[in-house]
PDB file of C-alpha atoms and ligand atoms in Angstrom:
ATOM      1  CA  MET A   1       2.396   2.024  30.217  1.00  0.00           C
ATOM      2  CA  SER A   2       2.837   3.071  26.814  1.00  0.00           C
ATOM      3  CA  ALA A   3       2.882   0.978  23.473  1.00  0.00           C
ATOM      4  CA  THR A   4       5.861   0.526  21.492  1.00  0.00           C
ATOM      5  CA  LEU A   5       6.027   2.548  18.686  1.00  0.00           C
ATOM      6  CA  ILE A   6       6.386   0.909  15.022  1.00  0.00           C
ATOM      7  CA  ASP A   7       8.562   2.973  13.274  1.00  0.00           C
ATOM      8  CA  GLY A   8       7.074   2.859   9.496  1.00  0.00           C
ATOM      9  CA  LYS A   9       9.947   5.310   8.527  1.00  0.00           C
ATOM     10  CA  ALA A  10      12.816   3.307   9.760  1.00  0.00           C
ATOM     11  CA  PHE A  11      11.549   0.220   8.365  1.00  0.00           C
ATOM     12  CA  ALA A  12      10.987   1.623   4.810  1.00  0.00           C
ATOM     13  CA  ALA A  13      14.627   2.810   4.885  1.00  0.00           C
ATOM     14  CA  LYS A  14      15.556  -0.591   5.761  1.00  0.00           C
ATOM     15  CA  VAL A  15      13.466  -2.192   3.014  1.00  0.00           C
ATOM     16  CA  ARG A  16      14.612   0.233   0.277  1.00  0.00           C
ATOM     17  CA  GLU A  17      18.193  -0.483   1.342  1.00  0.00           C
ATOM     18  CA  ARG A  18      17.537  -4.325   0.632  1.00  0.00           C
ATOM     19  CA  ILE A  19      16.205  -3.272  -2.636  1.00  0.00           C
ATOM     20  CA  ALA A  20      18.796  -1.098  -3.591  1.00  0.00           C
ATOM     21  CA  GLY A  21      21.254  -3.887  -2.657  1.00  0.00           C
ATOM     22  CA  HIS A  22      19.147  -6.388  -4.686  1.00  0.00           C
ATOM     23  CA  VAL A  23      18.882  -3.897  -7.703  1.00  0.00           C
ATOM     24  CA  ALA A  24      22.848  -3.608  -7.833  1.00  0.00           C
ATOM     25  CA  ARG A  25      23.084  -7.350  -8.035  1.00  0.00           C
ATOM     26  CA  LEU A  26      20.615  -7.832 -10.519  1.00  0.00           C
ATOM     27  CA  ASP A  27      22.439  -5.337 -12.850  1.00  0.00           C
ATOM     28  CA  GLU A  28      26.026  -6.956 -12.145  1.00  0.00           C
ATOM     29  CA  ALA A  29      24.875 -10.402 -12.740  1.00  0.00           C
ATOM     30  CA  HIS A  30      22.264  -9.957 -15.279  1.00  0.00           C
ATOM     31  CA  GLY A  31      22.494  -6.408 -17.041  1.00  0.00           C
ATOM     32  CA  LEU A  32      18.821  -6.204 -15.421  1.00  0.00           C
ATOM     33  CA  VAL A  33      17.515  -2.841 -14.475  1.00  0.00           C
ATOM     34  CA  PRO A  34      14.092  -2.866 -13.087  1.00  0.00           C
ATOM     35  CA  GLY A  35      11.813   0.017 -14.487  1.00  0.00           C
ATOM     36  CA  LEU A  36       8.646   1.534 -13.131  1.00  0.00           C
ATOM     37  CA  ALA A  37       6.148   3.533 -15.264  1.00  0.00           C
ATOM     38  CA  VAL A  38       3.856   6.286 -13.236  1.00  0.00           C
ATOM     39  CA  VAL A  39       1.379   7.401 -15.410  1.00  0.00           C
ATOM     40  CA  LEU A  40      -0.554  10.804 -13.829  1.00  0.00           C
ATOM     41  CA  VAL A  41      -3.850  12.022 -15.564  1.00  0.00           C
ATOM     42  CA  GLY A  42      -4.276  15.817 -14.776  1.00  0.00           C
ATOM     43  CA  ALA A  43      -2.662  17.724 -11.741  1.00  0.00           C
ATOM     44  CA  ASP A  44      -4.377  17.014  -8.629  1.00  0.00           C
ATOM     45  CA  PRO A  45      -1.993  18.556  -6.297  1.00  0.00           C
ATOM     46  CA  ALA A  46      -1.669  15.530  -3.753  1.00  0.00           C
ATOM     47  CA  SER A  47      -1.387  13.104  -6.610  1.00  0.00           C
ATOM     48  CA  GLU A  48       1.612  15.477  -8.086  1.00  0.00           C
ATOM     49  CA  VAL A  49       3.282  15.107  -4.248  1.00  0.00           C
ATOM     50  CA  TYR A  50       2.897  11.495  -4.461  1.00  0.00           C
ATOM     51  CA  VAL A  51       4.185  10.902  -7.957  1.00  0.00           C
ATOM     52  CA  ARG A  52       7.155  13.083  -7.422  1.00  0.00           C
ATOM     53  CA  ALA A  53       8.087  11.099  -4.752  1.00  0.00           C
ATOM     54  CA  LYS A  54       7.438   7.694  -6.284  1.00  0.00           C
ATOM     55  CA  GLY A  55      10.136   8.763  -9.029  1.00  0.00           C
ATOM     56  CA  LYS A  56      12.429  10.235  -6.565  1.00  0.00           C
ATOM     57  CA  GLN A  57      12.778   6.862  -4.449  1.00  0.00           C
ATOM     58  CA  THR A  58      12.579   4.760  -7.491  1.00  0.00           C
ATOM     59  CA  VAL A  59      16.083   6.204  -9.018  1.00  0.00           C
ATOM     60  CA  GLU A  60      17.132   6.082  -5.186  1.00  0.00           C
ATOM     61  CA  VAL A  61      17.147   2.598  -5.227  1.00  0.00           C
ATOM     62  CA  GLY A  62      18.878   2.047  -8.897  1.00  0.00           C
ATOM     63  CA  MET A  63      15.461   1.503 -10.891  1.00  0.00           C
ATOM     64  CA  ALA A  64      14.933   3.378 -13.840  1.00  0.00           C
ATOM     65  CA  SER A  65      11.687   5.696 -13.712  1.00  0.00           C
ATOM     66  CA  PHE A  66       9.298   6.554 -16.278  1.00  0.00           C
ATOM     67  CA  GLU A  67       6.842   9.464 -15.746  1.00  0.00           C
ATOM     68  CA  HIS A  68       4.179   9.750 -18.195  1.00  0.00           C
ATOM     69  CA  ARG A  69       2.046  13.362 -17.267  1.00  0.00           C
ATOM     70  CA  LEU A  70      -1.130  13.738 -19.233  1.00  0.00           C
ATOM     71  CA  ALA A  71      -3.621  16.577 -19.537  1.00  0.00           C
ATOM     72  CA  ALA A  72      -6.429  16.272 -17.391  1.00  0.00           C
ATOM     73  CA  GLU A  73      -8.745  16.107 -20.662  1.00  0.00           C
ATOM     74  CA  THR A  74      -6.687  12.904 -22.258  1.00  0.00           C
ATOM     75  CA  SER A  75      -9.393  10.575 -23.816  1.00  0.00           C
ATOM     76  CA  GLU A  76      -9.636   7.242 -22.718  1.00  0.00           C
ATOM     77  CA  ALA A  77      -8.476   5.825 -26.001  1.00  0.00           C
ATOM     78  CA  ASP A  78      -5.094   7.622 -25.770  1.00  0.00           C
ATOM     79  CA  LEU A  79      -4.683   6.353 -22.049  1.00  0.00           C
ATOM     80  CA  LEU A  80      -5.428   2.857 -23.118  1.00  0.00           C
ATOM     81  CA  ALA A  81      -2.950   3.324 -25.869  1.00  0.00           C
ATOM     82  CA  LEU A  82      -0.152   4.522 -23.585  1.00  0.00           C
ATOM     83  CA  ILE A  83      -0.879   1.186 -21.473  1.00  0.00           C
ATOM     84  CA  ARG A  84      -0.483  -0.890 -24.318  1.00  0.00           C
ATOM     85  CA  ARG A  85       2.816   0.356 -24.940  1.00  0.00           C
ATOM     86  CA  LEU A  86       4.054   0.275 -21.560  1.00  0.00           C
ATOM     87  CA  ASN A  87       2.895  -3.145 -21.367  1.00  0.00           C
ATOM     88  CA  ALA A  88       4.727  -4.290 -24.706  1.00  0.00           C
ATOM     89  CA  ASP A  89       7.912  -2.124 -23.234  1.00  0.00           C
ATOM     90  CA  PRO A  90      10.397  -4.746 -22.096  1.00  0.00           C
ATOM     91  CA  LYS A  91      12.139  -2.108 -19.879  1.00  0.00           C
ATOM     92  CA  VAL A  92       8.930  -1.298 -18.126  1.00  0.00           C
ATOM     93  CA  HIS A  93       8.452  -4.203 -15.362  1.00  0.00           C
ATOM     94  CA  GLY A  94       5.793  -2.133 -12.990  1.00  0.00           C
ATOM     95  CA  ILE A  95       3.135   0.096 -14.273  1.00  0.00           C
ATOM     96  CA  LEU A  96       1.123   2.373 -11.866  1.00  0.00           C
ATOM     97  CA  VAL A  97      -1.613   4.702 -13.228  1.00  0.00           C
ATOM     98  CA  GLN A  98      -2.307   7.368 -10.158  1.00  0.00           C
ATOM     99  CA  LEU A  99      -5.530   7.388  -9.104  1.00  0.00           C
ATOM    100  CA  PRO A 100      -7.857   8.991  -8.875  1.00  0.00           C
ATOM    101  CA  LEU A 101      -8.284   9.351 -12.734  1.00  0.00           C
ATOM    102  CA  PRO A 102     -10.643  12.333 -14.011  1.00  0.00           C
ATOM    103  CA  ALA A 103     -14.229  11.469 -13.917  1.00  0.00           C
ATOM    104  CA  HIS A 104     -14.580  10.866 -17.851  1.00  0.00           C
ATOM    105  CA  LEU A 105     -12.449   8.188 -17.211  1.00  0.00           C
ATOM    106  CA  ASN A 106     -13.203   4.409 -16.400  1.00  0.00           C
ATOM    107  CA  SER A 107     -10.825   3.361 -13.675  1.00  0.00           C
ATOM    108  CA  ASP A 108     -11.685  -0.234 -13.495  1.00  0.00           C
ATOM    109  CA  LEU A 109     -11.261  -0.165 -17.381  1.00  0.00           C
ATOM    110  CA  VAL A 110      -7.962   1.393 -17.310  1.00  0.00           C
ATOM    111  CA  ILE A 111      -6.549  -0.677 -14.317  1.00  0.00           C
ATOM    112  CA  ASN A 112      -7.828  -3.763 -15.955  1.00  0.00           C
ATOM    113  CA  ALA A 113      -5.946  -2.893 -19.293  1.00  0.00           C
ATOM    114  CA  ILE A 114      -2.561  -2.951 -17.381  1.00  0.00           C
ATOM    115  CA  ASP A 115      -0.730  -6.283 -18.057  1.00  0.00           C
ATOM    116  CA  PRO A 116      -1.196  -8.191 -14.778  1.00  0.00           C
ATOM    117  CA  ALA A 117       2.641  -9.241 -14.360  1.00  0.00           C
ATOM    118  CA  LYS A 118       3.421  -5.437 -14.344  1.00  0.00           C
ATOM    119  CA  ASP A 119       0.372  -4.284 -12.159  1.00  0.00           C
ATOM    120  CA  VAL A 120       2.552  -3.322  -9.242  1.00  0.00           C
ATOM    121  CA  ASP A 121      -0.571  -1.821  -7.563  1.00  0.00           C
ATOM    122  CA  GLY A 122      -2.378  -5.201  -7.750  1.00  0.00           C
ATOM    123  CA  PHE A 123      -5.503  -3.530  -8.856  1.00  0.00           C
ATOM    124  CA  HIS A 124      -6.265  -5.666 -11.711  1.00  0.00           C
ATOM    125  CA  ILE A 125      -8.782  -8.284 -11.140  1.00  0.00           C
ATOM    126  CA  SER A 126      -6.383 -11.164 -12.169  1.00  0.00           C
ATOM    127  CA  ASN A 127      -4.358 -10.041  -9.062  1.00  0.00           C
ATOM    128  CA  VAL A 128      -7.355  -9.551  -6.862  1.00  0.00           C
ATOM    129  CA  GLY A 129      -8.600 -13.154  -7.743  1.00  0.00           C
ATOM    130  CA  LEU A 130      -5.040 -15.083  -7.223  1.00  0.00           C
ATOM    131  CA  LEU A 131      -4.852 -13.082  -3.807  1.00  0.00           C
ATOM    132  CA  ASN A 132      -8.151 -14.208  -2.692  1.00  0.00           C
ATOM    133  CA  THR A 133      -7.210 -17.854  -3.697  1.00  0.00           C
ATOM    134  CA  GLY A 134      -4.055 -18.186  -2.301  1.00  0.00           C
ATOM    135  CA  GLN A 135      -1.882 -17.993  -5.623  1.00  0.00           C
ATOM    136  CA  ARG A 136       0.843 -15.980  -6.462  1.00  0.00           C
ATOM    137  CA  ALA A 137      -0.208 -12.437  -6.982  1.00  0.00           C
ATOM    138  CA  MET A 138       0.874  -8.860  -7.159  1.00  0.00           C
ATOM    139  CA  VAL A 139       0.105  -7.610  -3.584  1.00  0.00           C
ATOM    140  CA  PRO A 140      -1.429  -3.656  -3.172  1.00  0.00           C
ATOM    141  CA  CYS A 141       1.367  -2.010  -1.628  1.00  0.00           C
ATOM    142  CA  THR A 142      -0.430  -0.397   1.656  1.00  0.00           C
ATOM    143  CA  PRO A 143      -1.597  -3.796   3.068  1.00  0.00           C
ATOM    144  CA  LEU A 144       1.554  -5.464   1.998  1.00  0.00           C
ATOM    145  CA  GLY A 145       3.633  -2.451   4.308  1.00  0.00           C
ATOM    146  CA  CYS A 146       1.281  -3.417   6.977  1.00  0.00           C
ATOM    147  CA  LEU A 147       1.977  -7.153   6.800  1.00  0.00           C
ATOM    148  CA  MET A 148       5.621  -6.585   6.389  1.00  0.00           C
ATOM    149  CA  MET A 149       5.471  -4.262   9.951  1.00  0.00           C
ATOM    150  CA  LEU A 150       3.205  -6.873  11.643  1.00  0.00           C
ATOM    151  CA  ARG A 151       5.217  -9.864  10.958  1.00  0.00           C
ATOM    152  CA  ASP A 152       8.405  -7.681  12.067  1.00  0.00           C
ATOM    153  CA  HIS A 153       6.676  -7.072  15.247  1.00  0.00           C
ATOM    154  CA  LEU A 154       4.810 -10.037  16.265  1.00  0.00           C
ATOM    155  CA  GLY A 155       6.893 -12.883  14.122  1.00  0.00           C
ATOM    156  CA  GLY A 156       4.057 -15.627  13.654  1.00  0.00           C
ATOM    157  CA  LEU A 157       0.689 -14.038  12.878  1.00  0.00           C
ATOM    158  CA  ALA A 158      -1.472 -17.447  13.351  1.00  0.00           C
ATOM    159  CA  GLY A 159      -4.528 -17.928  15.414  1.00  0.00           C
ATOM    160  CA  LEU A 160      -4.575 -14.195  16.211  1.00  0.00           C
ATOM    161  CA  GLU A 161      -7.855 -12.081  16.194  1.00  0.00           C
ATOM    162  CA  ALA A 162      -7.533  -9.405  13.426  1.00  0.00           C
ATOM    163  CA  VAL A 163      -9.888  -6.843  12.961  1.00  0.00           C
ATOM    164  CA  VAL A 164      -9.808  -4.324  10.081  1.00  0.00           C
ATOM    165  CA  VAL A 165     -11.876  -1.556   9.931  1.00  0.00           C
ATOM    166  CA  GLY A 166     -12.854  -0.531   6.268  1.00  0.00           C
ATOM    167  CA  ARG A 167     -13.478  -2.381   3.095  1.00  0.00           C
ATOM    168  CA  SER A 168     -11.913  -0.448   0.442  1.00  0.00           C
ATOM    169  CA  ASN A 169     -10.494  -2.441  -2.540  1.00  0.00           C
ATOM    170  CA  ILE A 170      -7.119  -0.530  -1.989  1.00  0.00           C
ATOM    171  CA  VAL A 171      -6.551  -1.853   1.502  1.00  0.00           C
ATOM    172  CA  GLY A 172      -9.535  -3.023   3.780  1.00  0.00           C
ATOM    173  CA  LYS A 173     -10.225  -5.832   1.305  1.00  0.00           C
ATOM    174  CA  PRO A 174      -6.581  -7.078   0.436  1.00  0.00           C
ATOM    175  CA  MET A 175      -5.304  -6.644   4.124  1.00  0.00           C
ATOM    176  CA  ALA A 176      -8.080  -9.047   5.191  1.00  0.00           C
ATOM    177  CA  GLN A 177      -7.071 -11.382   2.355  1.00  0.00           C
ATOM    178  CA  LEU A 178      -3.424 -11.397   3.510  1.00  0.00           C
ATOM    179  CA  LEU A 179      -3.982 -11.685   7.232  1.00  0.00           C
ATOM    180  CA  LEU A 180      -6.112 -14.788   6.463  1.00  0.00           C
ATOM    181  CA  GLY A 181      -3.458 -16.106   4.408  1.00  0.00           C
ATOM    182  CA  GLU A 182      -1.426 -15.769   7.711  1.00  0.00           C
ATOM    183  CA  SER A 183      -4.257 -18.072   9.578  1.00  0.00           C
ATOM    184  CA  CYS A 184      -5.580 -15.128  11.620  1.00  0.00           C
ATOM    185  CA  THR A 185      -9.185 -14.907  12.515  1.00  0.00           C
ATOM    186  CA  VAL A 186     -10.194 -12.234  10.408  1.00  0.00           C
ATOM    187  CA  THR A 187     -13.374  -9.712  10.858  1.00  0.00           C
ATOM    188  CA  ILE A 188     -13.975  -7.002   8.092  1.00  0.00           C
ATOM    189  CA  ALA A 189     -15.856  -4.256  10.149  1.00  0.00           C
ATOM    190  CA  HIS A 190     -16.847  -0.755   8.555  1.00  0.00           C
ATOM    191  CA  SER A 191     -19.224   2.279   8.946  1.00  0.00           C
ATOM    192  CA  ARG A 192     -22.291   0.106   9.294  1.00  0.00           C
ATOM    193  CA  THR A 193     -21.112  -2.330  11.605  1.00  0.00           C
ATOM    194  CA  ARG A 194     -23.100  -2.601  14.740  1.00  0.00           C
ATOM    195  CA  ASN A 195     -21.320  -2.391  18.145  1.00  0.00           C
ATOM    196  CA  LEU A 196     -18.155  -1.304  16.261  1.00  0.00           C
ATOM    197  CA  ALA A 197     -16.326  -0.718  19.496  1.00  0.00           C
ATOM    198  CA  GLU A 198     -16.956  -4.270  20.945  1.00  0.00           C
ATOM    199  CA  VAL A 199     -15.703  -5.814  17.744  1.00  0.00           C
ATOM    200  CA  CYS A 200     -12.574  -3.708  17.963  1.00  0.00           C
ATOM    201  CA  GLN A 201     -11.851  -4.642  21.676  1.00  0.00           C
ATOM    202  CA  ARG A 202     -11.631  -8.180  20.241  1.00  0.00           C
ATOM    203  CA  ALA A 203      -8.593  -7.551  18.267  1.00  0.00           C
ATOM    204  CA  ASP A 204      -5.366  -8.672  18.955  1.00  0.00           C
ATOM    205  CA  ILE A 205      -4.503  -6.924  15.539  1.00  0.00           C
ATOM    206  CA  LEU A 206      -6.638  -3.958  14.968  1.00  0.00           C
ATOM    207  CA  VAL A 207      -5.989  -2.406  11.142  1.00  0.00           C
ATOM    208  CA  ALA A 208      -7.878   1.216  10.950  1.00  0.00           C
ATOM    209  CA  ALA A 209      -8.417   1.868   7.179  1.00  0.00           C
ATOM    210  CA  VAL A 210     -11.685   4.216   7.147  1.00  0.00           C
ATOM    211  CA  GLY A 211     -10.439   7.665   6.317  1.00  0.00           C
ATOM    212  CA  ARG A 212     -12.125   9.315   9.335  1.00  0.00           C
ATOM    213  CA  ALA A 213      -9.938  11.337  11.471  1.00  0.00           C
ATOM    214  CA  GLU A 214      -9.498   9.849  15.190  1.00  0.00           C
ATOM    215  CA  MET A 215     -12.607   7.640  14.972  1.00  0.00           C
ATOM    216  CA  ILE A 216     -11.148   4.789  16.931  1.00  0.00           C
ATOM    217  CA  PRO A 217     -10.920   5.876  20.578  1.00  0.00           C
ATOM    218  CA  GLY A 218      -8.431   4.244  23.116  1.00  0.00           C
ATOM    219  CA  ASP A 219     -11.153   2.621  24.972  1.00  0.00           C
ATOM    220  CA  TRP A 220     -11.737   0.320  21.655  1.00  0.00           C
ATOM    221  CA  VAL A 221      -8.375  -1.010  21.776  1.00  0.00           C
ATOM    222  CA  LYS A 222      -7.794  -4.245  23.597  1.00  0.00           C
ATOM    223  CA  PRO A 223      -4.738  -3.811  26.023  1.00  0.00           C
ATOM    224  CA  GLY A 224      -1.877  -5.250  24.504  1.00  0.00           C
ATOM    225  CA  ALA A 225      -3.200  -5.259  21.198  1.00  0.00           C
ATOM    226  CA  THR A 226      -0.888  -4.207  17.994  1.00  0.00           C
ATOM    227  CA  VAL A 227      -2.718  -1.135  16.359  1.00  0.00           C
ATOM    228  CA  ILE A 228      -1.882  -0.521  12.804  1.00  0.00           C
ATOM    229  CA  ASP A 229      -3.294   3.068  11.604  1.00  0.00           C
ATOM    230  CA  VAL A 230      -3.542   3.391   8.021  1.00  0.00           C
ATOM    231  CA  GLY A 231      -5.578   6.561   8.252  1.00  0.00           C
ATOM    232  CA  ILE A 232      -3.993   9.822   6.630  1.00  0.00           C
ATOM    233  CA  ASN A 233      -6.346  12.887   7.838  1.00  0.00           C
ATOM    234  CA  ARG A 234      -5.617  16.558   7.818  1.00  0.00           C
ATOM    235  CA  ILE A 235      -7.140  18.272  10.550  1.00  0.00           C
ATOM    236  CA  ALA A 236      -7.565  22.062  11.053  1.00  0.00           C
ATOM    237  CA  GLU A 237      -6.001  22.979  14.346  1.00  0.00           C
ATOM    238  CA  GLY A 238      -6.037  26.801  15.074  1.00  0.00           C
ATOM    239  CA  ASP A 239      -4.806  28.456  11.432  1.00  0.00           C
ATOM    240  CA  ARG A 240      -2.689  25.386  11.279  1.00  0.00           C
ATOM    241  CA  THR A 241      -3.493  21.786   9.854  1.00  0.00           C
ATOM    242  CA  ARG A 242      -2.494  18.776  11.271  1.00  0.00           C
ATOM    243  CA  LEU A 243      -2.074  15.160  10.071  1.00  0.00           C
ATOM    244  CA  VAL A 244      -3.751  12.474  12.267  1.00  0.00           C
ATOM    245  CA  GLY A 245      -4.721   8.791  11.974  1.00  0.00           C
ATOM    246  CA  ASP A 246      -8.013   7.016  12.016  1.00  0.00           C
ATOM    247  CA  VAL A 247      -7.086   6.169  15.672  1.00  0.00           C
ATOM    248  CA  HIS A 248      -7.043   8.624  18.507  1.00  0.00           C
ATOM    249  CA  PHE A 249      -3.216   8.260  18.955  1.00  0.00           C
ATOM    250  CA  GLY A 250      -3.019   9.791  22.354  1.00  0.00           C
ATOM    251  CA  THR A 251      -5.574   7.611  24.325  1.00  0.00           C
ATOM    252  CA  ALA A 252      -4.645   4.402  21.946  1.00  0.00           C
ATOM    253  CA  VAL A 253      -1.133   4.594  22.750  1.00  0.00           C
ATOM    254  CA  ARG A 254      -1.755   4.070  26.625  1.00  0.00           C
ATOM    255  CA  VAL A 255      -3.559   0.765  25.952  1.00  0.00           C
ATOM    256  CA  ALA A 256      -1.901  -0.643  22.972  1.00  0.00           C
ATOM    257  CA  GLY A 257       1.029  -3.124  22.972  1.00  0.00           C
ATOM    258  CA  ALA A 258       2.392  -1.165  19.903  1.00  0.00           C
ATOM    259  CA  ILE A 259       1.056   1.672  17.632  1.00  0.00           C
ATOM    260  CA  THR A 260       1.906   2.821  14.148  1.00  0.00           C
ATOM    261  CA  PRO A 261       2.103   6.583  14.604  1.00  0.00           C
ATOM    262  CA  VAL A 262       0.740   9.185  12.113  1.00  0.00           C
ATOM    263  CA  PRO A 263       2.591  10.491   9.971  1.00  0.00           C
ATOM    264  CA  GLY A 264       5.765   7.936  10.230  1.00  0.00           C
ATOM    265  CA  GLY A 265       4.123   4.637  10.301  1.00  0.00           C
ATOM    266  CA  VAL A 266       2.350   2.739   7.465  1.00  0.00           C
ATOM    267  CA  GLY A 267       3.040   5.868   4.835  1.00  0.00           C
ATOM    268  CA  PRO A 268       6.483   5.528   4.407  1.00  0.00           C
ATOM    269  CA  MET A 269       5.969   1.623   3.829  1.00  0.00           C
ATOM    270  CA  THR A 270       3.437   2.010   0.927  1.00  0.00           C
ATOM    271  CA  ILE A 271       6.346   3.329  -1.605  1.00  0.00           C
ATOM    272  CA  ALA A 272       8.840   1.013  -0.355  1.00  0.00           C
ATOM    273  CA  CYS A 273       6.217  -1.968  -1.270  1.00  0.00           C
ATOM    274  CA  LEU A 274       5.908  -0.466  -4.336  1.00  0.00           C
ATOM    275  CA  LEU A 275       9.624  -0.371  -5.337  1.00  0.00           C
ATOM    276  CA  ALA A 276       9.671  -4.005  -3.812  1.00  0.00           C
ATOM    277  CA  ASN A 277       6.592  -5.057  -6.138  1.00  0.00           C
ATOM    278  CA  THR A 278       8.579  -3.626  -9.148  1.00  0.00           C
ATOM    279  CA  LEU A 279      11.538  -5.629  -8.002  1.00  0.00           C
ATOM    280  CA  THR A 280       9.681  -8.750  -7.641  1.00  0.00           C
ATOM    281  CA  ALA A 281       7.723  -8.078 -10.977  1.00  0.00           C
ATOM    282  CA  ALA A 282      11.290  -7.728 -12.789  1.00  0.00           C
ATOM    283  CA  CYS A 283      12.407 -11.073 -11.238  1.00  0.00           C
ATOM    284  CA  ARG A 284       9.425 -12.880 -12.363  1.00  0.00           C
ATOM    285  CA  ALA A 285       9.536 -11.381 -15.767  1.00  0.00           C
ATOM    286  CA  ASN A 286      13.105 -12.507 -16.184  1.00  0.00           C
ATOM    287  CA  GLY A 287      12.650 -16.322 -14.470  1.00  0.00           C
ATOM    288  CA  LEU A 288      14.810 -15.006 -11.743  1.00  0.00           C
ATOM    289  CA  PRO A 289      14.510 -15.990  -7.838  1.00  0.00           C
ATOM    290  CA  GLU A 290      12.490 -13.179  -5.885  1.00  0.00           C
ATOM    291  CA  PRO A 291      14.012 -11.582  -3.340  1.00  0.00           C
ATOM    292  CA  ASP A 292      13.359 -12.910   0.195  1.00  0.00           C
ATOM    293  CA  GLY A 293      11.059 -11.184   2.667  1.00  0.00           C
ATOM    294  CA  LEU A 294       9.549  -8.604  -0.040  1.00  0.00           C
ATOM    295  CA  THR A 295       6.691 -10.669  -0.911  1.00  0.00           C
ATOM    296  CA  ALA A 296       3.451 -11.728   0.810  1.00  0.00           C
TER     297      ALA A 296
HETATM  298  N1  GUN B   1      -3.892   6.902  -5.178  1.00  0.00           N
HETATM  299  C1  GUN B   1      -3.764   7.038  -3.899  1.00  0.00           C
HETATM  300  N2  GUN B   1      -3.227   5.866  -3.296  1.00  0.00           N
HETATM  301  C2  GUN B   1      -2.832   5.054  -4.602  1.00  0.00           C
HETATM  302  C3  GUN B   1      -2.242   3.898  -4.744  1.00  0.00           C
HETATM  303  O1  GUN B   1      -2.089   3.019  -3.950  1.00  0.00           O
HETATM  304  N3  GUN B   1      -2.256   3.554  -5.980  1.00  0.00           N
HETATM  305  C4  GUN B   1      -2.564   4.523  -7.449  1.00  0.00           C
HETATM  306  N4  GUN B   1      -2.483   3.822  -8.258  1.00  0.00           N
HETATM  307  N5  GUN B   1      -3.039   5.695  -6.937  1.00  0.00           N
HETATM  308  C5  GUN B   1      -3.282   6.098  -5.437  1.00  0.00           C
END
């Protein structure tokens, strides 16, 4: 037996197609073009790659992309002044400040300076609070993408045992809240959890988001479980490197009912959900109905 592969690349392409259709209709009916501003401070090579991909896909779905590249030594005051300008700019519906920021900048302060209605990352404390109290929020992109794939694959999630391994603000915690919202029984496990293998073995839904290469072997997976692997880890193999997840794919694929591969699973869904959030923010800002199936 081998698990069904959940093809995030194909799913993300379908999501982007739906977004593009909605964006075209918004322009036609209301002359509204959703706009996403991405702010990159410094020249971290991985961040450069992400920011370029975000800009390209934003334009491909018909939205406006505004890129702001600032020098690594930019002061906090200058960065906050830019955010204030973007908050006030009616052409900008979504603002994303690429993390990590250089060490002299306080990320919490910067993120919380973004207008919560434009916080397409869902990192502002207002959005965290809204999500955690079951109110309408902007939801972090990676967990939103995982939720969309889970709903698509499983249909209803109510009553299922979900184990989230990882407790980050970006993935683990919001993922757990979203699964609670779906009426799963949710456990958040992490590097200090005792009997992690046994905890994972309970999971009908296992979400791995710890950032440690292949740390979850197949014998921690309940037979038939749905495994969502958020990890993207680069490991050396001879004189090359290879991308692997937090789950040991080769053994897990023989036990799970369904699994996301790395690469090509969760990764492509993250930017698709960023575009979804930007579209949602533009609709909300203009009092228009939100697109179906693109929110939590
Ligand atoms: N850096 C790595 N992932 C992310 C993300 O989802 N949002 C932002 N703003 N920065 C990141």
